[in-house]
mmCIF file of C-alpha atoms in Angstrom:
data_model
loop_
_atom_site.group_PDB
_atom_site.id
_atom_site.type_symbol
_atom_site.label_atom_id
_atom_site.label_comp_id
_atom_site.label_asym_id
_atom_site.label_seq_id
_atom_site.Cartn_x
_atom_site.Cartn_y
_atom_site.Cartn_z
ATOM 1 C CA MET G 1 11.038 12.970 -8.454
ATOM 2 C CA GLN G 2 13.817 11.303 -10.480
ATOM 3 C CA ALA G 3 14.438 11.622 -14.191
ATOM 4 C CA HIS G 4 13.955 8.042 -15.042
ATOM 5 C CA PHE G 5 10.359 8.118 -13.937
ATOM 6 C CA LEU G 6 8.066 10.086 -16.492
ATOM 7 C CA PHE G 7 4.585 11.119 -15.585
ATOM 8 C CA SER G 8 2.214 13.287 -18.552
ATOM 9 C CA LEU G 9 -1.486 12.883 -19.464
ATOM 10 C CA GLY G 10 -0.012 11.090 -22.818
ATOM 11 C CA THR G 11 1.299 8.445 -21.281
ATOM 12 C CA VAL G 12 -2.126 7.450 -18.566
ATOM 13 C CA ALA G 13 -2.463 4.032 -19.294
ATOM 14 C CA THR G 14 -5.942 3.375 -21.551
ATOM 15 C CA LEU G 15 -7.976 0.173 -21.515
ATOM 16 C CA LEU G 16 -6.452 -1.934 -23.956
ATOM 17 C CA SER G 17 -9.378 -4.852 -23.855
ATOM 18 C CA SER G 18 -12.138 -5.118 -21.016
ATOM 19 C CA LEU G 19 -12.723 -9.218 -20.134
ATOM 20 C CA PRO G 20 -16.884 -9.950 -18.980
ATOM 21 C CA ALA G 21 -16.424 -9.190 -14.859
ATOM 22 C CA ALA G 22 -16.495 -12.539 -12.593
ATOM 23 C CA ALA G 23 -19.431 -12.916 -10.216
ATOM 24 C CA SER G 24 -18.556 -10.041 -6.996
ATOM 25 C CA SER G 25 -15.657 -8.703 -8.794
ATOM 26 C CA SER G 26 -15.052 -6.112 -11.569
ATOM 27 C CA ALA G 27 -14.099 -6.291 -15.505
ATOM 28 C CA TRP G 28 -9.644 -6.165 -15.205
ATOM 29 C CA PHE G 29 -8.831 -3.175 -16.742
ATOM 30 C CA GLN G 30 -5.619 -3.751 -18.984
ATOM 31 C CA SER G 31 -2.346 -1.615 -19.068
ATOM 32 C CA GLU G 32 0.885 -1.740 -20.904
ATOM 33 C CA GLY G 33 2.458 -3.023 -17.448
ATOM 34 C CA GLY G 34 -0.330 -5.878 -15.894
ATOM 35 C CA LYS G 35 -4.004 -5.499 -14.920
ATOM 36 C CA VAL G 36 -6.122 -4.501 -12.337
ATOM 37 C CA ARG G 37 -9.389 -5.321 -10.812
ATOM 38 C CA LEU G 38 -11.655 -5.493 -7.592
ATOM 39 C CA VAL G 39 -13.252 -8.477 -5.920
ATOM 40 C CA THR G 40 -15.565 -9.406 -2.877
ATOM 41 C CA THR G 41 -16.597 -11.870 -1.046
ATOM 42 C CA GLY G 42 -20.002 -10.360 -2.159
ATOM 43 C CA ALA G 43 -22.052 -10.619 1.310
ATOM 44 C CA PRO G 44 -20.616 -8.066 3.450
ATOM 45 C CA ASP G 45 -21.086 -8.729 7.757
ATOM 46 C CA GLU G 46 -24.077 -7.209 10.129
ATOM 47 C CA ALA G 47 -22.003 -4.779 10.124
ATOM 48 C CA GLY G 48 -22.110 -3.406 6.576
ATOM 49 C CA ARG G 49 -18.527 -3.929 6.503
ATOM 50 C CA LEU G 50 -17.947 -5.967 2.809
ATOM 51 C CA GLN G 51 -14.039 -7.806 2.440
ATOM 52 C CA GLY G 52 -12.281 -7.341 -0.800
ATOM 53 C CA ALA G 53 -9.332 -6.759 -2.193
ATOM 54 C CA LEU G 54 -7.361 -4.377 -5.722
ATOM 55 C CA GLU G 55 -5.537 -7.400 -7.300
ATOM 56 C CA ILE G 56 -2.191 -6.241 -9.290
ATOM 57 C CA VAL G 57 -0.893 -9.011 -11.802
ATOM 58 C CA LEU G 58 2.492 -6.842 -13.328
ATOM 59 C CA LYS G 59 4.051 -8.230 -16.133
ATOM 60 C CA PRO G 60 7.598 -9.493 -15.927
ATOM 61 C CA GLY G 61 10.112 -6.664 -15.333
ATOM 62 C CA TRP G 62 6.914 -4.358 -13.879
ATOM 63 C CA LYS G 63 7.086 -3.292 -10.393
ATOM 64 C CA THR G 64 4.120 -1.025 -8.293
ATOM 65 C CA TYR G 65 4.185 1.079 -4.882
ATOM 66 C CA TRP G 66 3.482 0.860 -1.197
ATOM 67 C CA ARG G 67 0.760 3.084 0.434
ATOM 68 C CA ASP G 68 4.421 5.476 0.563
ATOM 69 C CA PRO G 69 6.700 4.687 -2.100
ATOM 70 C CA GLY G 70 9.641 7.139 -1.200
ATOM 71 C CA ASP G 71 10.820 10.516 -3.117
ATOM 72 C CA SER G 72 9.201 8.850 -6.607
ATOM 73 C CA GLY G 73 6.328 6.788 -7.594
ATOM 74 C CA VAL G 74 2.765 6.997 -7.534
ATOM 75 C CA PRO G 75 0.916 4.912 -4.172
ATOM 76 C CA PRO G 76 -2.192 2.923 -5.048
ATOM 77 C CA GLN G 77 -5.194 5.247 -4.188
ATOM 78 C CA LEU G 78 -8.557 4.846 -4.234
ATOM 79 C CA ASP G 79 -12.434 6.275 -4.472
ATOM 80 C CA VAL G 80 -15.420 5.180 -3.522
ATOM 81 C CA GLY G 81 -17.425 8.417 -3.189
ATOM 82 C CA ALA G 82 -19.319 8.051 -6.950
ATOM 83 C CA SER G 83 -20.785 4.862 -5.198
ATOM 84 C CA THR G 84 -23.777 3.451 -4.077
ATOM 85 C CA ASN G 85 -24.513 2.906 -0.364
ATOM 86 C CA ILE G 86 -20.848 2.879 0.385
ATOM 87 C CA ALA G 87 -19.348 4.509 3.184
ATOM 88 C CA GLY G 88 -16.107 4.249 3.141
ATOM 89 C CA ALA G 89 -13.375 1.951 1.749
ATOM 90 C CA GLU G 90 -9.939 1.028 4.118
ATOM 91 C CA MET G 91 -6.904 -0.257 1.780
ATOM 92 C CA ALA G 92 -4.287 -2.614 3.888
ATOM 93 C CA PHE G 93 -0.627 -2.957 2.237
ATOM 94 C CA PRO G 94 1.599 -6.214 2.499
ATOM 95 C CA ALA G 95 5.135 -5.796 3.514
ATOM 96 C CA PRO G 96 7.318 -3.773 0.903
ATOM 97 C CA GLN G 97 10.848 -4.397 -0.299
ATOM 98 C CA ARG G 98 13.166 -2.101 -0.346
ATOM 99 C CA HIS G 99 14.741 -1.435 -4.381
ATOM 100 C CA ASP G 100 17.375 0.804 -5.269
ATOM 101 C CA ASP G 101 17.381 1.178 -9.441
ATOM 102 C CA GLY G 102 20.304 3.578 -9.191
ATOM 103 C CA TYR G 103 18.126 6.658 -8.656
ATOM 104 C CA GLY G 104 17.038 6.499 -5.440
ATOM 105 C CA GLN G 105 15.539 4.405 -3.330
ATOM 106 C CA TRP G 106 11.908 3.025 -3.298
ATOM 107 C CA SER G 107 9.524 1.224 -1.123
ATOM 108 C CA GLY G 108 7.152 -1.448 -3.370
ATOM 109 C CA TYR G 109 6.534 -4.866 -5.224
ATOM 110 C CA ASP G 110 8.325 -5.876 -8.141
ATOM 111 C CA ARG G 111 5.658 -9.145 -8.224
ATOM 112 C CA SER G 112 2.399 -9.435 -8.125
ATOM 113 C CA VAL G 113 -0.094 -8.197 -5.561
ATOM 114 C CA ALA G 114 -2.903 -7.300 -4.141
ATOM 115 C CA PHE G 115 -4.011 -5.502 -1.438
ATOM 116 C CA PRO G 116 -7.413 -5.891 0.846
ATOM 117 C CA VAL G 117 -9.839 -2.812 1.194
ATOM 118 C CA VAL G 118 -12.450 -2.986 3.982
ATOM 119 C CA PHE G 119 -15.693 -0.996 2.324
ATOM 120 C CA THR G 120 -18.431 -0.154 4.249
ATOM 121 C CA VAL G 121 -21.747 -0.328 3.515
ATOM 122 C CA ALA G 122 -23.713 2.642 4.625
ATOM 123 C CA LYS G 123 -27.164 1.142 5.227
ATOM 124 C CA PRO G 124 -26.702 -3.112 5.609
ATOM 125 C CA GLY G 125 -29.434 -4.675 3.691
ATOM 126 C CA LYS G 126 -29.790 -2.186 0.892
ATOM 127 C CA THR G 127 -28.705 -2.178 -2.650
ATOM 128 C CA ALA G 128 -24.674 -1.219 -3.182
ATOM 129 C CA THR G 129 -22.863 -1.048 -5.834
ATOM 130 C CA ILE G 130 -18.925 0.054 -5.154
ATOM 131 C CA ASP G 131 -18.064 2.434 -8.045
ATOM 132 C CA ALA G 132 -14.319 3.056 -7.729
ATOM 133 C CA ASP G 133 -11.967 5.273 -8.919
ATOM 134 C CA VAL G 134 -8.217 3.835 -8.536
ATOM 135 C CA SER G 135 -4.491 5.218 -9.629
ATOM 136 C CA LEU G 136 -1.867 3.602 -9.052
ATOM 137 C CA GLY G 137 1.291 3.501 -11.416
ATOM 138 C CA MET G 138 3.009 0.986 -12.710
ATOM 139 C CA CYS G 139 6.870 0.949 -13.984
ATOM 140 C CA GLU G 140 9.694 -0.307 -16.317
ATOM 141 C CA THR G 141 12.118 2.432 -17.113
ATOM 142 C CA ILE G 142 9.112 4.555 -17.546
ATOM 143 C CA CYS G 143 6.977 5.062 -15.125
ATOM 144 C CA ILE G 144 2.898 4.787 -16.438
ATOM 145 C CA PRO G 145 -0.005 5.931 -14.306
ATOM 146 C CA VAL G 146 -3.463 3.915 -14.291
ATOM 147 C CA GLN G 147 -6.285 5.793 -13.696
ATOM 148 C CA THR G 148 -10.243 3.441 -14.063
ATOM 149 C CA GLN G 149 -13.213 3.359 -12.620
ATOM 150 C CA LEU G 150 -13.813 -0.644 -11.221
ATOM 151 C CA THR G 151 -17.407 -1.124 -11.168
ATOM 152 C CA VAL G 152 -18.382 -4.093 -8.097
ATOM 153 C CA ASP G 153 -22.296 -5.721 -7.998
ATOM 154 C CA PRO G 154 -21.596 -7.193 -4.278
ATOM 155 C CA ALA G 155 -24.747 -8.611 -4.699
ATOM 156 C CA ASP G 156 -24.233 -10.749 -8.043
ATOM 157 C CA GLY G 157 -22.385 -13.444 -7.021
ATOM 158 C CA ALA G 158 -22.477 -13.403 -2.996
ATOM 159 C CA ASP G 159 -21.548 -17.155 -3.308
ATOM 160 C CA ASP G 160 -18.446 -17.460 -5.161
ATOM 161 C CA ALA G 161 -15.758 -19.181 -4.147
ATOM 162 C CA ALA G 162 -12.794 -17.982 -6.704
ATOM 163 C CA ASP G 163 -13.818 -14.473 -5.501
ATOM 164 C CA ALA G 164 -13.804 -15.917 -1.764
ATOM 165 C CA GLU G 165 -10.906 -17.463 -2.061
ATOM 166 C CA ALA G 166 -8.966 -14.147 -3.941
ATOM 167 C CA VAL G 167 -9.960 -12.414 -0.424
ATOM 168 C CA LYS G 168 -8.700 -14.926 1.396
ATOM 169 C CA ALA G 169 -5.347 -14.972 0.207
ATOM 170 C CA ALA G 170 -4.925 -10.508 0.541
ATOM 171 C CA LEU G 171 -5.583 -10.791 3.947
ATOM 172 C CA ALA G 172 -3.292 -13.616 4.840
ATOM 173 C CA ALA G 173 -0.662 -11.596 2.694
ATOM 174 C CA LEU G 174 -0.409 -9.469 5.212
ATOM 175 C CA PRO G 175 1.963 -8.653 8.074
ATOM 176 C CA ALA G 176 1.005 -9.756 11.893
ATOM 177 C CA LYS G 177 0.282 -7.575 14.533
ATOM 178 C CA ALA G 178 3.569 -5.861 16.262
ATOM 179 C CA THR G 179 4.361 -7.039 19.105
ATOM 180 C CA ALA G 180 6.948 -6.126 21.823
ATOM 181 C CA ASP G 181 9.393 -9.057 20.388
ATOM 182 C CA PHE G 182 8.844 -8.255 16.960
ATOM 183 C CA GLY G 183 8.293 -4.207 16.442
ATOM 184 C CA ILE G 184 10.170 -1.858 17.114
ATOM 185 C CA THR G 185 10.613 1.471 20.305
ATOM 186 C CA ALA G 186 10.706 4.632 19.404
ATOM 187 C CA LEU G 187 13.852 6.351 20.640
ATOM 188 C CA PRO G 188 14.581 10.022 21.423
ATOM 189 C CA GLY G 189 15.066 12.085 18.597
ATOM 190 C CA ASP G 190 14.864 15.283 17.236
ATOM 191 C CA HIS G 191 12.561 17.984 15.208
ATOM 192 C CA GLU G 192 14.339 16.815 11.626
ATOM 193 C CA THR G 193 14.890 13.146 12.907
ATOM 194 C CA LEU G 194 12.623 9.751 13.132
ATOM 195 C CA GLU G 195 14.726 7.370 15.535
ATOM 196 C CA VAL G 196 13.378 4.098 16.231
ATOM 197 C CA GLU G 197 14.969 0.842 17.743
ATOM 198 C CA ALA G 198 13.761 -2.548 15.903
ATOM 199 C CA HIS G 199 13.118 -6.193 17.213
ATOM 200 C CA VAL G 200 13.375 -8.852 15.413
ATOM 201 C CA PRO G 201 13.452 -12.633 15.808
ATOM 202 C CA GLY G 202 16.241 -14.642 13.916
ATOM 203 C CA ASP G 203 19.210 -12.492 11.896
ATOM 204 C CA PRO G 204 19.586 -9.078 12.406
ATOM 205 C CA ALA G 205 20.902 -8.420 9.061
ATOM 206 C CA ALA G 206 17.613 -9.157 7.898
ATOM 207 C CA ALA G 207 15.747 -5.969 9.069
ATOM 208 C CA ASP G 208 14.202 -3.375 7.528
ATOM 209 C CA PHE G 209 11.805 -0.326 8.470
ATOM 210 C CA PHE G 210 9.280 1.185 7.049
ATOM 211 C CA VAL G 211 7.506 4.530 7.446
ATOM 212 C CA ALA G 212 4.615 6.316 5.414
ATOM 213 C CA GLY G 213 4.036 10.025 5.845
ATOM 214 C CA ALA G 214 0.939 11.301 6.240
ATOM 215 C CA ASN G 215 -0.797 14.520 7.384
ATOM 216 C CA ASP G 216 2.104 16.504 5.722
ATOM 217 C CA TYR G 217 4.955 14.722 7.442
ATOM 218 C CA MET G 218 7.177 13.172 4.244
ATOM 219 C CA PHE G 219 10.838 11.125 5.201
ATOM 220 C CA ALA G 220 13.612 9.902 3.498
ATOM 221 C CA ALA G 221 14.979 6.329 3.162
ATOM 222 C CA PRO G 222 16.264 5.355 6.977
ATOM 223 C CA ARG G 223 19.530 5.087 7.751
ATOM 224 C CA ARG G 224 19.983 1.600 9.721
ATOM 225 C CA SER G 225 22.895 1.219 12.754
ATOM 226 C CA ASP G 226 23.488 -1.771 14.664
ATOM 227 C CA ASP G 227 25.720 -1.313 18.446
ATOM 228 C CA ASN G 228 26.042 -3.849 20.550
ATOM 229 C CA GLY G 229 23.266 -6.397 19.049
ATOM 230 C CA LYS G 230 21.393 -3.154 18.763
ATOM 231 C CA VAL G 231 19.168 -1.887 15.391
ATOM 232 C CA VAL G 232 18.227 1.318 14.904
ATOM 233 C CA PHE G 233 16.493 2.856 11.779
ATOM 234 C CA SER G 234 16.988 7.008 11.920
ATOM 235 C CA VAL G 235 14.603 8.793 9.199
ATOM 236 C CA PRO G 236 15.645 12.023 7.898
ATOM 237 C CA ILE G 237 12.178 13.779 8.234
ATOM 238 C CA LEU G 238 11.691 15.790 5.065
ATOM 239 C CA ASP G 239 8.638 17.829 6.020
ATOM 240 C CA ARG G 240 6.425 18.040 8.716
ATOM 241 C CA PRO G 241 3.171 20.165 9.551
ATOM 242 C CA THR G 242 3.135 23.421 12.095
ATOM 243 C CA THR G 243 1.650 21.915 14.761
ATOM 244 C CA THR G 244 1.245 17.820 15.490
ATOM 245 C CA PRO G 245 -1.546 16.012 14.204
ATOM 246 C CA THR G 246 -4.059 14.363 16.512
ATOM 247 C CA GLY G 247 -4.881 10.898 16.171
ATOM 248 C CA ALA G 248 -3.280 7.010 15.834
ATOM 249 C CA GLY G 249 -0.213 7.519 13.619
ATOM 250 C CA LEU G 250 2.160 7.121 11.406
ATOM 251 C CA HIS G 251 1.360 3.304 9.896
ATOM 252 C CA TYR G 252 4.871 1.791 9.892
ATOM 253 C CA THR G 253 6.032 -2.390 8.704
ATOM 254 C CA LEU G 254 9.018 -4.145 9.960
ATOM 255 C CA THR G 255 10.295 -6.945 8.224
ATOM 256 C CA GLY G 256 12.767 -9.976 9.090
ATOM 257 C CA SER G 257 14.450 -13.415 8.095
ATOM 258 C CA THR G 258 11.245 -14.375 10.489
ATOM 259 C CA GLY G 259 8.386 -12.350 8.293
ATOM 260 C CA ALA G 260 6.461 -8.676 9.319
ATOM 261 C CA VAL G 261 4.880 -6.677 11.598
ATOM 262 C CA ALA G 262 2.767 -3.256 11.193
ATOM 263 C CA GLY G 263 2.140 -1.043 13.676
ATOM 264 C CA VAL G 264 1.134 2.437 14.372
ATOM 265 C CA LEU G 265 3.831 4.852 15.906
ATOM 266 C CA PRO G 266 3.342 8.396 17.675
ATOM 267 C CA TYR G 267 3.983 11.464 15.304
ATOM 268 C CA PRO G 268 7.690 12.203 16.042
#
């Protein structure tokens, strides 16, 4: 962790004021760097999926982080274990930007952002209340860990148009699904390097690649090379599990001059 990020219990953000909750959304949690809330569409579908979003409004000059910030920073996390009739929550991430603040590179956002969340109602048709423990980082020159619990009663105002529009906008900002024309191809690497070839429409110089560590994988910032029109990213593997995990793989986002796509890479 770089020296300019100061994490301590004494700097954990405190609730400065609590505004009344709008229908099907939580109250805003106010911190030094901005404010945070949960908003939902208010009604799950027949399968028990409830669309929502974690909204972060940043003050000018502040920033927050992607699912894998890099060698410093606090990724947003959401735990719904204290909820009633909520079996789980899956958060999605808009395309990040790569920043270099002079101490190191990090992946995240220097503007307000919303992370779509799909909540799973365990027993559709029964009362459900979301009590979400939220943690994330808001940083200026020092980083303040924001920790709070946000509560939503989805049945309270299930037809609130403003809340539904906020969720719709968060979903619309997500990267598209990767394709053969806009996506990556995994290349043979070695035990210490993940290598991919990027396929991007538009200006190749605008391409950037973000991969999120998971299941004990940790990555450094990618190194880019251009060879005969091919864009290749080499990502140092800083740590890895002793046994290759099973399952889908590692989330990645590829950005370019025409937009962004996301997909999943096999474990290297």
